[in-house]
Structure formats: C-alpha cells, structure tokens
Amino acid sequence: MKNILTTEKIMLNAKVANKEEAIRLTGELLVRAGHVTASYVEKMLEREGLATTYIGSGVAIPHGTNEAKVDILSTGISVVQVPDGVDFGEGNVAYLLVGIAAVGDEHLEVLSNIAILCSEEENVKRIVHASSAEEIVAMFTEEV
C-alpha cells in the first residue's frame, strides 16, 4: 500500500456542494498523480449512477466502471476528507472518500484492505479528523 497512497493524493478538509463534486475531487487527485486518464473521472460518476459507492460508516469508495479499465495507467488510491459530510442519497452521509484505480485484479486486494481499515468506525473517525496527509498515509500503511 505504500506507493499506492501518497500525501499528494490526499485532500484535507474539502468543502463540496454535492457527491458529484466530491467524486470529481477524488478522481482529479488520481489524474494529477498519473494513475488514470481524465476520462476515468467520468467513468467514476457513471459508476455512481449505477449503484452508490457508499459502503457505510461515513465512507464512500468511488471508482470507475469495468469499461474504465482502459483509463487506468497504474494502481493508486486517493483520499478526500469531508468533515461537514456529503449526501450520498438515502440518508447516507460520507465524511471520507477513498478513490480507487487498480490495474487488473489488484482492486480486490485494495478494496479488501480499505474495507478492513474502514470497518472500524474509530479508524474512520481518526482519518476524517487527521490534521495532516502524513497521518492518513501512516494509518493506511500501518493497518494494511
């Protein structure tokens, strides 16, 4: 997980108007880091339209559709903190977004590691309230 998440792919204290904006931010971090092409962000929004990527405990894991695989250049994740929360529909509010782009079947391992980390509500709170990107990287690398 070490190179998959770096401080450049973390946004602290994001203020977003809606889930589309939140997903775009999450995707843009992956684009800027060179993990995906710009069209991957559209595929993330398309994927959200098919079924929510909200997984519970205040966490959403936006990612592209299966067709988006061609837009993935390397495996990486991005993290966006939204302390005020963003509505993901049906009363679900996300405070933490973890964007995922994975080559081949690597997404299964990445998803599994994120699910383990975020299954503990206490861990989610620590990540949402972390005051530095380094702190978040440490949490993801120590837990996984």
Coordinates of N, CA and C in Angstrom, one line a residue:
M1 N 0.8 -1.2 0.0 CA 0.0 0.0 0.0 C 0.9 1.3 0.0
K2 N 2.2 1.1 0.3 CA 3.0 2.3 0.5 C 2.9 3.3 -0.7
N3 N 3.2 2.8 -1.9 CA 3.2 3.7 -3.1 C 1.9 4.0 -3.6
I4 N 0.9 3.2 -3.2 CA -0.5 3.3 -3.7 C -1.1 4.6 -3.2
L5 N -0.8 5.0 -1.9 CA -1.3 6.2 -1.4 C -0.1 7.1 -0.9
T6 N 0.0 8.3 -1.4 CA 1.0 9.2 -1.0 C 0.3 10.5 -0.6
T7 N 1.0 11.4 0.0 CA 0.5 12.7 0.5 C -0.1 13.5 -0.6
E8 N 0.4 13.4 -1.8 CA -0.1 14.3 -2.9 C -1.6 13.9 -3.3
K9 N -1.9 12.6 -2.9 CA -3.3 12.1 -3.3 C -4.3 12.2 -2.1
I10 N -4.0 13.2 -1.2 CA -4.9 13.3 0.0 C -5.3 14.8 0.0
M11 N -6.6 15.0 0.2 CA -7.2 16.3 0.3 C -7.8 16.4 1.7
L12 N -7.3 17.4 2.5 CA -7.8 17.6 3.8 C -9.0 18.6 3.8
N13 N -9.9 18.5 4.7 CA -11.0 19.5 4.9 C -11.6 20.0 3.6
A14 N -12.0 19.1 2.7 CA -12.7 19.5 1.5 C -14.1 20.0 1.8
K15 N -14.5 21.1 1.1 CA -15.9 21.6 1.2 C -16.5 21.3 -0.2
V16 N -17.5 20.5 -0.2 CA -18.1 20.2 -1.5 C -19.6 20.4 -1.4
A17 N -20.2 20.8 -2.6 CA -21.6 21.1 -2.7 C -22.5 19.8 -2.8
N18 N -21.9 18.7 -3.4 CA -22.7 17.5 -3.6 C -21.7 16.3 -3.9
K19 N -22.3 15.1 -4.0 CA -21.5 14.0 -4.2 C -20.8 14.0 -5.5
E20 N -21.4 14.6 -6.6 CA -20.7 14.7 -7.9 C -19.4 15.4 -7.7
E21 N -19.5 16.6 -7.0 CA -18.3 17.4 -6.8 C -17.2 16.6 -6.0
A22 N -17.7 15.9 -5.0 CA -16.8 15.1 -4.1 C -16.1 14.0 -4.9
I23 N -16.9 13.3 -5.8 CA -16.3 12.3 -6.6 C -15.3 12.8 -7.6
R24 N -15.6 14.0 -8.2 CA -14.7 14.7 -9.1 C -13.4 15.0 -8.5
L25 N -13.4 15.5 -7.2 CA -12.2 15.8 -6.5 C -11.4 14.6 -6.3
T26 N -12.0 13.5 -5.9 CA -11.4 12.2 -5.6 C -10.7 11.7 -6.9
G27 N -11.4 11.8 -8.0 CA -10.8 11.4 -9.3 C -9.7 12.3 -9.8
E28 N -9.8 13.6 -9.6 CA -8.8 14.6 -10.0 C -7.5 14.3 -9.4
L29 N -7.5 13.9 -8.1 CA -6.3 13.6 -7.4 C -5.6 12.4 -8.1
L30 N -6.3 11.4 -8.6 CA -5.8 10.2 -9.3 C -5.2 10.7 -10.6
V31 N -5.9 11.6 -11.3 CA -5.5 12.1 -12.6 C -4.2 12.8 -12.4
R32 N -4.1 13.7 -11.5 CA -2.9 14.5 -11.3 C -1.7 13.7 -10.9
A33 N -1.9 12.6 -10.2 CA -0.9 11.7 -9.8 C -0.4 10.7 -11.0
G34 N -1.2 10.8 -12.1 CA -0.8 10.0 -13.2 C -1.3 8.5 -13.2
H35 N -2.2 8.2 -12.3 CA -2.8 6.9 -12.2 C -3.8 6.6 -13.3
V36 N -4.6 7.6 -13.7 CA -5.7 7.5 -14.6 C -5.7 8.6 -15.6
T37 N -6.4 8.4 -16.7 CA -6.7 9.5 -17.7 C -7.8 10.3 -17.2
A38 N -8.0 11.5 -17.7 CA -9.1 12.3 -17.3 C -10.5 11.7 -17.5
S39 N -10.6 10.8 -18.5 CA -11.9 10.2 -18.8 C -12.3 9.2 -17.7
Y40 N -11.4 8.8 -16.9 CA -11.7 7.9 -15.7 C -12.7 8.6 -14.8
V41 N -12.5 9.9 -14.6 CA -13.4 10.6 -13.7 C -14.8 10.5 -14.1
E42 N -15.1 10.6 -15.4 CA -16.4 10.5 -15.9 C -17.0 9.1 -15.7
K43 N -16.1 8.1 -15.8 CA -16.5 6.7 -15.5 C -16.8 6.5 -14.0
M44 N -16.1 7.3 -13.2 CA -16.4 7.2 -11.7 C -17.9 7.7 -11.5
L45 N -18.2 8.8 -12.1 CA -19.6 9.4 -12.0 C -20.6 8.4 -12.6
E46 N -20.3 7.8 -13.7 CA -21.2 6.9 -14.3 C -21.4 5.7 -13.4
R47 N -20.3 5.2 -12.8 CA -20.4 4.1 -11.8 C -21.3 4.4 -10.7
E48 N -21.2 5.6 -10.2 CA -22.1 6.1 -9.0 C -23.5 6.1 -9.4
G49 N -23.8 6.4 -10.7 CA -25.2 6.4 -11.2 C -25.8 5.0 -11.3
L50 N -25.0 4.0 -11.4 CA -25.4 2.6 -11.5 C -25.8 2.1 -10.1
A51 N -25.0 2.4 -9.1 CA -25.2 2.0 -7.7 C -24.3 2.8 -6.9
T52 N -24.7 3.2 -5.7 CA -23.9 4.0 -4.8 C -22.6 3.3 -4.4
T53 N -21.6 4.1 -4.2 CA -20.3 3.5 -3.8 C -20.2 3.8 -2.3
Y54 N -21.3 4.2 -1.6 CA -21.2 4.4 -0.2 C -21.2 3.0 0.5
I55 N -20.3 2.8 1.4 CA -20.1 1.5 2.0 C -20.5 1.4 3.5
G56 N -20.9 2.6 4.0 CA -21.3 2.6 5.4 C -20.2 3.3 6.3
S57 N -20.6 3.5 7.5 CA -19.6 4.2 8.5 C -19.1 5.5 8.0
G58 N -19.8 6.2 7.1 CA -19.4 7.5 6.7 C -18.4 7.4 5.6
V59 N -18.3 6.3 4.9 CA -17.2 6.1 3.9 C -17.8 5.8 2.5
A60 N -17.3 6.4 1.5 CA -17.6 6.1 0.1 C -16.3 5.7 -0.7
I61 N -16.4 4.8 -1.6 CA -15.2 4.4 -2.3 C -15.5 4.5 -3.9
P62 N -15.5 5.8 -4.3 CA -15.8 6.0 -5.8 C -14.7 5.3 -6.6
H63 N -15.1 4.6 -7.7 CA -14.2 4.0 -8.7 C -15.0 3.9 -10.0
G64 N -14.2 3.6 -11.0 CA -14.8 3.6 -12.4 C -15.6 2.3 -12.7
T65 N -16.2 2.3 -13.8 CA -17.0 1.1 -14.3 C -15.9 0.1 -14.8
N66 N -16.4 -1.1 -15.1 CA -15.5 -2.1 -15.7 C -14.9 -1.6 -17.0
E67 N -15.6 -0.8 -17.8 CA -15.1 -0.3 -19.1 C -14.0 0.7 -18.8
A68 N -13.9 1.2 -17.6 CA -12.9 2.2 -17.3 C -11.5 1.7 -17.2
K69 N -11.4 0.4 -17.2 CA -10.1 -0.3 -17.0 C -9.0 0.3 -18.0
V70 N -9.5 0.6 -19.2 CA -8.5 1.1 -20.2 C -8.0 2.5 -19.8
D71 N -8.7 3.2 -18.9 CA -8.2 4.5 -18.5 C -7.3 4.5 -17.3
I72 N -7.0 3.3 -16.8 CA -6.2 3.1 -15.6 C -4.7 2.9 -16.1
L73 N -3.8 3.7 -15.6 CA -2.4 3.6 -16.0 C -1.6 2.9 -15.0
S74 N -2.0 3.0 -13.7 CA -1.3 2.3 -12.6 C -2.2 2.3 -11.4
T75 N -2.0 1.4 -10.5 CA -2.8 1.3 -9.3 C -2.5 2.4 -8.3
G76 N -3.6 3.0 -7.8 CA -3.4 4.1 -6.8 C -4.8 4.4 -6.1
I77 N -4.7 5.0 -4.9 CA -5.9 5.5 -4.3 C -5.7 6.9 -3.9
S78 N -6.8 7.6 -3.7 CA -6.8 9.0 -3.3 C -7.8 9.0 -2.1
V79 N -7.6 10.0 -1.2 CA -8.4 10.2 0.0 C -8.8 11.6 0.1
V80 N -10.1 11.8 0.3 CA -10.7 13.1 0.5 C -11.5 13.2 1.8
Q81 N -11.1 14.0 2.7 CA -11.8 14.3 3.9 C -12.9 15.3 3.7
V82 N -14.1 15.0 4.1 CA -15.2 16.0 4.0 C -15.8 16.1 5.4
P83 N -15.2 16.9 6.3 CA -15.6 16.9 7.7 C -17.1 17.3 7.9
D84 N -17.6 18.1 7.0 CA -19.1 18.5 7.1 C -20.0 17.4 6.4
G85 N -19.4 16.5 5.8 CA -20.1 15.4 5.2 C -20.7 15.8 3.8
V86 N -21.0 14.8 3.0 CA -21.7 15.0 1.7 C -22.7 13.9 1.5
D87 N -23.9 14.3 1.1 CA -25.0 13.4 1.0 C -24.8 12.4 -0.2
F88 N -24.8 11.1 0.1 CA -24.7 10.1 -1.0 C -26.1 9.5 -1.2
G89 N -27.2 10.1 -0.8 CA -28.5 9.6 -1.0 C -29.0 8.6 0.0
E90 N -30.3 8.5 0.1 CA -30.9 7.6 1.1 C -30.4 7.8 2.5
G91 N -30.2 9.0 2.9 CA -29.8 9.3 4.2 C -28.3 9.0 4.6
N92 N -27.6 8.6 3.6 CA -26.1 8.2 3.8 C -25.3 9.4 3.6
V93 N -24.5 9.7 4.6 CA -23.6 10.9 4.5 C -22.1 10.4 4.6
A94 N -21.3 10.7 3.6 CA -19.9 10.3 3.6 C -19.0 11.5 4.1
Y95 N -18.1 11.1 5.0 CA -17.2 12.1 5.5 C -15.8 11.8 5.0
L96 N -15.7 10.6 4.4 CA -14.4 10.1 3.9 C -14.6 9.5 2.5
L97 N -13.9 9.9 1.5 CA -14.0 9.3 0.2 C -12.6 8.7 -0.2
V98 N -12.6 7.5 -0.6 CA -11.4 6.8 -1.0 C -11.6 6.4 -2.5
G99 N -10.9 7.2 -3.3 CA -11.0 6.9 -4.8 C -10.0 5.7 -5.1
I100 N -10.5 4.8 -6.0 CA -9.7 3.7 -6.3 C -9.5 3.6 -7.8
A101 N -8.3 3.3 -8.2 CA -8.0 2.9 -9.6 C -7.0 1.8 -9.5
A102 N -7.3 0.6 -10.0 CA -6.4 -0.5 -9.9 C -6.3 -1.3 -11.2
V103 N -5.1 -1.7 -11.5 CA -4.7 -2.5 -12.7 C -5.1 -3.9 -12.4
G104 N -5.7 -4.6 -13.4 CA -6.0 -6.0 -13.3 C -6.9 -6.3 -12.1
D105 N -6.5 -7.3 -11.4 CA -7.3 -7.7 -10.2 C -6.8 -7.1 -8.9
E106 N -5.9 -6.2 -9.0 CA -5.3 -5.5 -7.8 C -6.4 -4.8 -7.0
H107 N -7.5 -4.4 -7.7 CA -8.6 -3.7 -7.0 C -9.2 -4.6 -5.9
L108 N -9.2 -5.9 -6.0 CA -9.7 -6.7 -5.0 C -8.9 -6.6 -3.7
E109 N -7.6 -6.7 -3.8 CA -6.8 -6.5 -2.6 C -6.9 -5.1 -2.0
V110 N -6.9 -4.1 -2.9 CA -7.0 -2.7 -2.4 C -8.3 -2.5 -1.7
L111 N -9.4 -3.0 -2.3 CA -10.8 -2.9 -1.7 C -10.8 -3.6 -0.4
S112 N -10.3 -4.8 -0.3 CA -10.3 -5.6 0.9 C -9.5 -4.9 2.0
N113 N -8.4 -4.3 1.7 CA -7.6 -3.6 2.7 C -8.4 -2.3 3.2
I114 N -9.0 -1.6 2.3 CA -9.8 -0.4 2.7 C -11.0 -0.8 3.5
A115 N -11.6 -1.9 3.1 CA -12.8 -2.4 3.9 C -12.4 -2.8 5.3
I116 N -11.3 -3.4 5.5 CA -10.8 -3.8 6.8 C -10.5 -2.6 7.6
L117 N -9.8 -1.6 7.1 CA -9.5 -0.4 7.8 C -10.7 0.4 8.2
C118 N -11.6 0.5 7.2 CA -12.8 1.4 7.4 C -14.0 0.6 8.1
S119 N -13.8 -0.7 8.4 CA -14.9 -1.4 9.1 C -14.9 -1.0 10.6
E120 N -13.8 -0.4 11.1 CA -13.8 0.1 12.4 C -14.1 1.6 12.4
E121 N -15.3 1.9 13.0 CA -15.7 3.3 13.0 C -14.7 4.2 13.6
E122 N -13.9 3.7 14.6 CA -12.9 4.5 15.2 C -11.8 4.9 14.2
N123 N -11.4 4.0 13.4 CA -10.4 4.3 12.3 C -10.9 5.4 11.4
V124 N -12.2 5.3 11.0 CA -12.8 6.2 10.1 C -12.7 7.6 10.7
K125 N -13.1 7.7 12.0 CA -13.1 9.0 12.7 C -11.6 9.5 12.7
R126 N -10.7 8.7 13.0 CA -9.3 9.1 13.0 C -8.8 9.7 11.7
I127 N -9.3 9.0 10.6 CA -8.9 9.5 9.3 C -9.6 10.8 8.9
V128 N -10.9 10.9 9.3 CA -11.7 12.1 9.0 C -11.1 13.3 9.8
H129 N -10.6 13.1 11.0 CA -10.1 14.2 11.8 C -8.6 14.3 11.8
A130 N -7.9 13.6 11.0 CA -6.5 13.7 10.9 C -6.1 15.1 10.4
S131 N -5.1 15.6 11.0 CA -4.7 17.0 10.6 C -3.6 17.1 9.6
S132 N -3.1 16.0 9.2 CA -2.1 16.0 8.1 C -2.2 14.8 7.2
A133 N -1.7 15.0 6.0 CA -1.8 13.9 5.0 C -0.8 12.8 5.4
E134 N 0.3 13.1 6.1 CA 1.2 12.1 6.5 C 0.5 11.2 7.5
E135 N -0.3 11.7 8.4 CA -1.0 11.0 9.4 C -1.9 9.9 8.7
I136 N -2.6 10.4 7.6 CA -3.5 9.5 6.9 C -2.7 8.4 6.2
V137 N -1.6 8.7 5.6 CA -0.8 7.7 4.9 C -0.4 6.7 5.9
A138 N 0.1 7.1 7.1 CA 0.5 6.2 8.2 C -0.6 5.3 8.6
M139 N -1.8 5.8 8.7 CA -3.0 4.9 9.1 C -3.2 3.9 8.1
F140 N -3.2 4.2 6.8 CA -3.4 3.3 5.7 C -2.3 2.2 5.6
T141 N -1.1 2.7 5.9 CA 0.0 1.7 5.7 C 0.2 0.8 7.0
E142 N -0.1 1.4 8.2 CA 0.0 0.5 9.4 C -1.1 -0.5 9.5
E143 N -2.2 -0.2 9.0 CA -3.4 -1.1 9.1 C -3.4 -2.2 8.1
V144 N -2.7 -1.9 7.0 CA -2.9 -2.8 5.9 C -1.7 -3.7 5.6

